[in-house]
Coordinates of C-alpha atoms in Angstrom, one line a residue:
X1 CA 47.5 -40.3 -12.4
X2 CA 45.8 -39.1 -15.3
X3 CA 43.0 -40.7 -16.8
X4 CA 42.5 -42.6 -13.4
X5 CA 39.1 -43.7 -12.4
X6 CA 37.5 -42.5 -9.3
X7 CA 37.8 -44.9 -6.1
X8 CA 34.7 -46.8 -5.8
X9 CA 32.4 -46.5 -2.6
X10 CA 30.6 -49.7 -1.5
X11 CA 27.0 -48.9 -2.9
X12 CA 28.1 -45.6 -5.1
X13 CA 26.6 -45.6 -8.7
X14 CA 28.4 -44.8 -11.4
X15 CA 26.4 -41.2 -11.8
X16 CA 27.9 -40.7 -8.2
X17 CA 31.4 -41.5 -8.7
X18 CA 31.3 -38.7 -11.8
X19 CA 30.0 -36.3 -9.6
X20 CA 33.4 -36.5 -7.0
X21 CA 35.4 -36.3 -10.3
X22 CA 38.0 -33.2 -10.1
X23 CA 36.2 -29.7 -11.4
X24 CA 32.9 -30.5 -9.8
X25 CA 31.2 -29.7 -6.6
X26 CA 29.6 -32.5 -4.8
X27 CA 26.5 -31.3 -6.4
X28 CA 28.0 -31.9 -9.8
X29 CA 27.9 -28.4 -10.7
X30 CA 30.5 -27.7 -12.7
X31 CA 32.9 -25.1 -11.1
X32 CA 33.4 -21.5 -11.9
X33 CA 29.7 -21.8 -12.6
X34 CA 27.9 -22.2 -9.0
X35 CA 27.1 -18.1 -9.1
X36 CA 24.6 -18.9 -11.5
X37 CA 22.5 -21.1 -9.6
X38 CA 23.1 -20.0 -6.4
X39 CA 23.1 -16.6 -5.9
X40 CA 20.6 -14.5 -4.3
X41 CA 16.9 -14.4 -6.0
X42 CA 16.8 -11.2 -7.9
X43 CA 13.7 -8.9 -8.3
X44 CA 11.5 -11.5 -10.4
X45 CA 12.5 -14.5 -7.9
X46 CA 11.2 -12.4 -5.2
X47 CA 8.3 -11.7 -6.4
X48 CA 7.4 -15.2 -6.6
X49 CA 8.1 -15.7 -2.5
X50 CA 5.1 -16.2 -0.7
X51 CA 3.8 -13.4 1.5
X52 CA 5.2 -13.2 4.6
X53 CA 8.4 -15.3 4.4
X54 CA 11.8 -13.0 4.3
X55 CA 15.2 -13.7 2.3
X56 CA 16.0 -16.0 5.1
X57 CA 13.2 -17.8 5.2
X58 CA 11.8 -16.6 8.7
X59 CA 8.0 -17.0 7.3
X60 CA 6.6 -15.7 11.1
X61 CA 9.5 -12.6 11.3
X62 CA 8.6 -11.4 7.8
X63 CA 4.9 -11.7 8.5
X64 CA 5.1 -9.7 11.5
X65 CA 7.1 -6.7 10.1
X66 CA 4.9 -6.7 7.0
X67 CA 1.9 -6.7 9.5
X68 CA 4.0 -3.3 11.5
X69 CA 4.3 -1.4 8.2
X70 CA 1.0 -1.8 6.5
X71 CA -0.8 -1.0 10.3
X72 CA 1.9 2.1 10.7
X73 CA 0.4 2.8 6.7
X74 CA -3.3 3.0 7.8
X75 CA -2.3 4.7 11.0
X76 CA -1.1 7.6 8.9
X77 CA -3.7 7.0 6.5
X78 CA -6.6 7.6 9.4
X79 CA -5.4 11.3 9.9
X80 CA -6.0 11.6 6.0
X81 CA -9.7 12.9 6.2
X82 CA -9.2 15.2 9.9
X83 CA -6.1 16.7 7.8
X84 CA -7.9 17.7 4.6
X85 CA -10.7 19.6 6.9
X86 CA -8.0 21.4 8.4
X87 CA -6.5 22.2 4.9
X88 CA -10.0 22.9 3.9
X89 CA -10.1 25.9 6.1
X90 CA -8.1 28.6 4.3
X91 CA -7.4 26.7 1.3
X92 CA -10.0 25.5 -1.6
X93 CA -10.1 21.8 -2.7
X94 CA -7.8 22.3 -6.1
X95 CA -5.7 24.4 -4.2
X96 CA -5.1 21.4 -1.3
X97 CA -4.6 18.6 -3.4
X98 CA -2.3 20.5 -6.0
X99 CA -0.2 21.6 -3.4
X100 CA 0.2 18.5 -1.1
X101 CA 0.8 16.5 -4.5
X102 CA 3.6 19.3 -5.3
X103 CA 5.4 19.3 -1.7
X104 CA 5.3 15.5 -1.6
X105 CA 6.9 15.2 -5.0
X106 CA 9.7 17.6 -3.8
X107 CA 10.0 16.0 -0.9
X108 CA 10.3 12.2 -2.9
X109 CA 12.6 13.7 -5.4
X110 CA 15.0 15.2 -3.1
X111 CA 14.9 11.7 -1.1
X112 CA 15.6 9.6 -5.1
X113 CA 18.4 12.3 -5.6
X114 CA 20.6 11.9 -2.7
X115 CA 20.4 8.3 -2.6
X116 CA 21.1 8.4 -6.7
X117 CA 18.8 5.8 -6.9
X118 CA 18.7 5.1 -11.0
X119 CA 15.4 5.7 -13.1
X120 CA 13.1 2.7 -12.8
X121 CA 12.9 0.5 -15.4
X122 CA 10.6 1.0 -18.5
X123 CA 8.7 -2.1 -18.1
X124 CA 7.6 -0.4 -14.6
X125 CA 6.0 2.6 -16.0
X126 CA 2.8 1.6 -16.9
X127 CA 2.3 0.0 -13.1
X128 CA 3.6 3.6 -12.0
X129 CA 0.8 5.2 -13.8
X130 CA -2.0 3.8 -12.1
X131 CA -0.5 4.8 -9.2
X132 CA -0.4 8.2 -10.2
X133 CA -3.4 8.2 -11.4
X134 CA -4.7 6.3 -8.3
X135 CA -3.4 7.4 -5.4
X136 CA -1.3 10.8 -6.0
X137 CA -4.1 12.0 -8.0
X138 CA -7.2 10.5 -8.1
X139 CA -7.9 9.2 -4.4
X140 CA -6.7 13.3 -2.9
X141 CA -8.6 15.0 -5.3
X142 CA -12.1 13.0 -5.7
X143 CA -11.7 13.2 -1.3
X144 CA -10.8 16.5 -0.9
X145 CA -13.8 17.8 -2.9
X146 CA -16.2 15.4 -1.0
X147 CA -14.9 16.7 2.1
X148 CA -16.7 20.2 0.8
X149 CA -19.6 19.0 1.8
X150 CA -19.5 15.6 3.8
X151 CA -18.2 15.2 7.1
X152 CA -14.7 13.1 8.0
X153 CA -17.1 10.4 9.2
X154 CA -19.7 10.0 6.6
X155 CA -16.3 10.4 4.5
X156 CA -15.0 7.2 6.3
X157 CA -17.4 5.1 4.6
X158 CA -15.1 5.0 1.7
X159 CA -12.5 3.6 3.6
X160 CA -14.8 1.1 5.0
X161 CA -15.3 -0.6 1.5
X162 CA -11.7 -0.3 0.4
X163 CA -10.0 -3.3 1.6
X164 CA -12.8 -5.4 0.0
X165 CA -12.3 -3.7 -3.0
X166 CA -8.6 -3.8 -2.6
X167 CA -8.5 -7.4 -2.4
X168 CA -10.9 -8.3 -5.1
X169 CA -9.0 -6.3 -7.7
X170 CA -6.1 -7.8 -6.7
X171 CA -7.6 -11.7 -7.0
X172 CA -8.3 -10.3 -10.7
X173 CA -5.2 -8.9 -11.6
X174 CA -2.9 -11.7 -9.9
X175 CA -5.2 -14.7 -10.1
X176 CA -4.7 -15.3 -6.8
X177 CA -7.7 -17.2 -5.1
X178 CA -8.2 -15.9 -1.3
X179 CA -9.7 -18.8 0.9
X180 CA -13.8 -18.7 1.8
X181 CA -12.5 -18.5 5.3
X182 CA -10.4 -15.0 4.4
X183 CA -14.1 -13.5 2.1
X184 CA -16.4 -14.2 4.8
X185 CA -14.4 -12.6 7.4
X186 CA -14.0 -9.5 5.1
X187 CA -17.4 -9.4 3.8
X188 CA -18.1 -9.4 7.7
X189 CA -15.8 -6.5 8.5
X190 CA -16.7 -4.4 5.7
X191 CA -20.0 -4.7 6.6
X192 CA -19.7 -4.0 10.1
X193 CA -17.9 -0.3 8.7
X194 CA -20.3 0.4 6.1
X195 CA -23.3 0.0 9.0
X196 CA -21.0 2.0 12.0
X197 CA -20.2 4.8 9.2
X198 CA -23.3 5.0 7.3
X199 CA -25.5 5.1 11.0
X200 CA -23.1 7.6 12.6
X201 CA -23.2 9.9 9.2
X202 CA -27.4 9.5 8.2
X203 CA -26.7 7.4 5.0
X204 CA -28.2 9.9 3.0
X205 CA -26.4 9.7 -0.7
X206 CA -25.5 12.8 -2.9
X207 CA -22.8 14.1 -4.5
X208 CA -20.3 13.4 -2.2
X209 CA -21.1 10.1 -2.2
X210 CA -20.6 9.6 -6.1
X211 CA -16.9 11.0 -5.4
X212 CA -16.0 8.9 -2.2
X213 CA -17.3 5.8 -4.4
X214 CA -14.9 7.2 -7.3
X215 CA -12.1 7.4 -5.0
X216 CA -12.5 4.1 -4.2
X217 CA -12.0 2.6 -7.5
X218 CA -9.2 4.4 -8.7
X219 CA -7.4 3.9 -5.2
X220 CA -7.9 0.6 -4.8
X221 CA -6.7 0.2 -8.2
X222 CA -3.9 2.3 -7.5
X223 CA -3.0 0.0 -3.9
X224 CA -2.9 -3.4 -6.4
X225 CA -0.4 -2.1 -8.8
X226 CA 1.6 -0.5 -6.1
X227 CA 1.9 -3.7 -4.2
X228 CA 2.8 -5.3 -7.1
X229 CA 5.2 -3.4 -8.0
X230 CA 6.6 -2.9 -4.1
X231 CA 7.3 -6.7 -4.8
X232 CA 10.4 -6.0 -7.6
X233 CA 11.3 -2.9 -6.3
X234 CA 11.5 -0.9 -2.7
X235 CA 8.2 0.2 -1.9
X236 CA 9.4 4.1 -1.2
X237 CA 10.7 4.2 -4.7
X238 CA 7.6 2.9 -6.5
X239 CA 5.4 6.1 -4.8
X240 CA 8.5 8.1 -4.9
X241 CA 8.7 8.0 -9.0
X242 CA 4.9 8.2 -9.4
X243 CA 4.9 11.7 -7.2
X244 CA 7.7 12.7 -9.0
X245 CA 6.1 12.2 -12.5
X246 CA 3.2 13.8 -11.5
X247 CA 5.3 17.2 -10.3
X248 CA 5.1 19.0 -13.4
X249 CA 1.2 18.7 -13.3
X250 CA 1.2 19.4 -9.3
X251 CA 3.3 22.7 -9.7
X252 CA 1.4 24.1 -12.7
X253 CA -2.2 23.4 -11.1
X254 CA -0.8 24.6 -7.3
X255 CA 0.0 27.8 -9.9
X256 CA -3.1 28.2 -11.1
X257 CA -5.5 27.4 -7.5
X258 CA -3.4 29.6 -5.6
X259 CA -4.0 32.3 -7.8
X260 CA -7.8 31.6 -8.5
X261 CA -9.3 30.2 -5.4
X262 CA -9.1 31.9 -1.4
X263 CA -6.1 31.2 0.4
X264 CA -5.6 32.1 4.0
X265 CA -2.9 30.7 5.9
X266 CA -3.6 29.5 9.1
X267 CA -2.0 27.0 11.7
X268 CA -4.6 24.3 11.0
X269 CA -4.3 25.0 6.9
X270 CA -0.4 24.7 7.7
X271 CA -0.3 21.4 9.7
X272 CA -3.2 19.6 7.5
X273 CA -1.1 20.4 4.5
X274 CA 2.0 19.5 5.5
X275 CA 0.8 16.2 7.5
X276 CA -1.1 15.1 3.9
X277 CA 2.0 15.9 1.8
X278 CA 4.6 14.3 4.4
X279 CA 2.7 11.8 6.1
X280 CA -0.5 10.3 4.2
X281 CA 1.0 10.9 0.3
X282 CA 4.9 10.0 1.0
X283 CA 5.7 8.1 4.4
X284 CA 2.6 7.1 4.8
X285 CA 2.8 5.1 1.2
X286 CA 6.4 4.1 1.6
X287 CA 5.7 1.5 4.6
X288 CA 2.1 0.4 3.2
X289 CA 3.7 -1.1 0.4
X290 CA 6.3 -2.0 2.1
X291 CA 3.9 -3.7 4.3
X292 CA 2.0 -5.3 1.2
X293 CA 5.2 -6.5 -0.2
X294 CA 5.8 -8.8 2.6
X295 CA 2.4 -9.9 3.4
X296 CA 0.1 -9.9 0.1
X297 CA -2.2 -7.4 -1.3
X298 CA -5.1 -8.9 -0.1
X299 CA -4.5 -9.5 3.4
X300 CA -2.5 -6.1 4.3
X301 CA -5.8 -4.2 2.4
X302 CA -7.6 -6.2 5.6
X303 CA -6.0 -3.8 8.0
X304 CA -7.8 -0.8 6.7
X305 CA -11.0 -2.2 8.1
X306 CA -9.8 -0.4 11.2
X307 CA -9.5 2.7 9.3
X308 CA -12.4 4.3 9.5
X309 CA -12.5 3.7 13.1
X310 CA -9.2 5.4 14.0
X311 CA -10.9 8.3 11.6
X312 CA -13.6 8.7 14.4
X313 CA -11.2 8.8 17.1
X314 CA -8.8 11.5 15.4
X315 CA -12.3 13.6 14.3
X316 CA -13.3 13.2 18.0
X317 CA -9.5 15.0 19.0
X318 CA -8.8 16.9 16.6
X319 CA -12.1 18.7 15.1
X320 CA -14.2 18.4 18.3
X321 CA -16.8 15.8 17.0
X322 CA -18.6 13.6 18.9
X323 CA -18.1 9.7 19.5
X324 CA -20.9 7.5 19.8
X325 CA -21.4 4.4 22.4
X326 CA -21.5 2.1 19.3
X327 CA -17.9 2.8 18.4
X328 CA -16.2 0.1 21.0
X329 CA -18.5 -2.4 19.6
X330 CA -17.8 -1.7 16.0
X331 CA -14.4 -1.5 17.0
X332 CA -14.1 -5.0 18.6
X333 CA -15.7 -6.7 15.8
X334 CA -13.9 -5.1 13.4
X335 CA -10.5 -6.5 15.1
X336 CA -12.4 -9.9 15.0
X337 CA -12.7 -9.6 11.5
X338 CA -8.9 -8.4 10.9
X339 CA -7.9 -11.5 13.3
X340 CA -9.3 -13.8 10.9
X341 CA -8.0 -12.5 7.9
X342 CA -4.6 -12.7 8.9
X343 CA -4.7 -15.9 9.7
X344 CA -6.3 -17.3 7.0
X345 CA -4.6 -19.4 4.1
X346 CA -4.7 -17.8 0.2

């Protein structure tokens, strides 16, 4: 009958009987209105999930997987510095970093086209930017001309101090607050690379060295925003757009090297260029911030520790240099350091 008042439960309140009434939900959710509340987190709500725990809420799967693609990103990343010596050897340094930038942006922009993926939104340009700026420009160009005149390993030192740096820019742009636990055991690590990369190299400082330490900034810079933004959008698109904003700039200077500087093409020259354009700048980038996405800034920049190592072991392969017996021990303590990280609370 109309009008008639809910049956009462033993021990129901009033508040409770209202909520059975006809139109709700048991929650007392009007209905017709439950796809506002209950539908799937969009790009902001993500971004507020803590690293490592997935849609479902599988915190160890998601932790894992973002742990698979930031380690498959500083795989690729290791072959950066063996690859730009090959490139080095019939091309000059504008010429290799103009050209890799250029064939990675085609290759991105052919990628955003055939999936008609939609221009990204304009309060993601300025993040885009500094990646540009940090790691499509700025981290290949400042390497490539140390890499004139330093060797892959002295060269690694670089990479030694980036996750360190990584991490601390990203405590000041986020405000998150990384546990003692989690700084001592990267403090650790990054010293045990600094001292197995400046020993194996001669520590000597010159010019080289003031561009390795410019490259660090502006790529460590570039490796916070990007995991930033990897968190409201897919990781592949965020350093797809910022390659393909930076083609017009890429084409015009690959131009103007080729035609000014050396160029002799040469199997080595070939693979290095087309490993650094394919590899390092696009897949490489697509599952590091993927990776970060899922597990944080701070501890994904924890896996590069191993970096420099991994460089050693591809110089030792691929450009006939010579390992050191310290190596396994540098190695092993590096891990340490990684292990720690990981598992420590932010």
């Amino acid at each position: 009958m109309a009008g008639r008042t809910p049956e009462r439960t033993p021990g129901e309140t009033p508040e409770q009987r209202s909520g059975r009434a006809p139109g709700r939900t048991s929650g007392g959710t009007p209905e017709g209105k439950q796809g506002r509340t209950a539908g799937p987190p969009g790009p902001d709500r993500l971004a507020d999930r803590p690293p490592g725990r997935g849609a479902g809420g599988a915190e160890g799967s998601g932790s894992l997987a973002g742990t698979l693609l930031a380690g498959l990103g500083v795989v690729a990343f290791s072959l950066t510095f063996p690859a730009t010596a090959w490139s080095l050897e019939g091309l000059g340094p504008w010429s290799v970093t103009s050209v890799r930038m250029a064939l990675a942006g085609l290759v991105a922009g052919g990628c955003l086209l055939a999936l008609r993926v939609p221009l990204p939104a304009r309060r993601h340009l300025p993040g885009l930017l500094v990646v540009a700026a940090g790691v499509v420009v700025g981290f290949p160009l400042l390497t490539t001309l140390a890499l004139q005149t330093s060797t892959t390993s002295h060269a690694a030192v670089v990479v030694g101090l980036l996750p360190l740096t990584t991490a601390a820019l990203s405590a000041l742009r986020t405000g998150a607050r990384p546990s003692r636990t989690f700084w001592a055991a990267a403090l650790t690590g990054a010293a045990v690379v600094i001292a197995f990369a400046v020993r194996e190299s001669g520590g000597a400082l010159n010019t080289s060295d003031l561009y390795l330490f410019a490259a660090l900034l502006v790529c460590a810079a570039g490796y916070t925003e990007g995991g930033r933004l990897a968190a409201r959008m897919p990781g592949w698109q965020v350093i797809g757009w910022a390659l393909v904003g930076c083609l017009p700039l890429s084409l015009a200077g690959a131009a103007v090297a080729l035609s000014v500087e050396p160029a002799e093409v040469t199997g080595h020259t070939v693979a290095g260029i087309l490993w650094l354009a394919v590899g390092s700048q696009f897949l490489g980038l697509v599952v590091w911030y993927r990776g970060m996405a899922a597990i944080g800034v701070a501890r994904a920049s924890q896996l590069q520790l191993a970096q420099p190592l991994l460089t050693l072991v591809w110089s030792v392969l691929l450009l006939g240099e010579r390992l050191t017996p310290a190596a396994p021990v540098a190695a092993v303590a590096v891990l340490v350091c990684i292990g720690v990280t990981q598992r420590s609370r932010t």
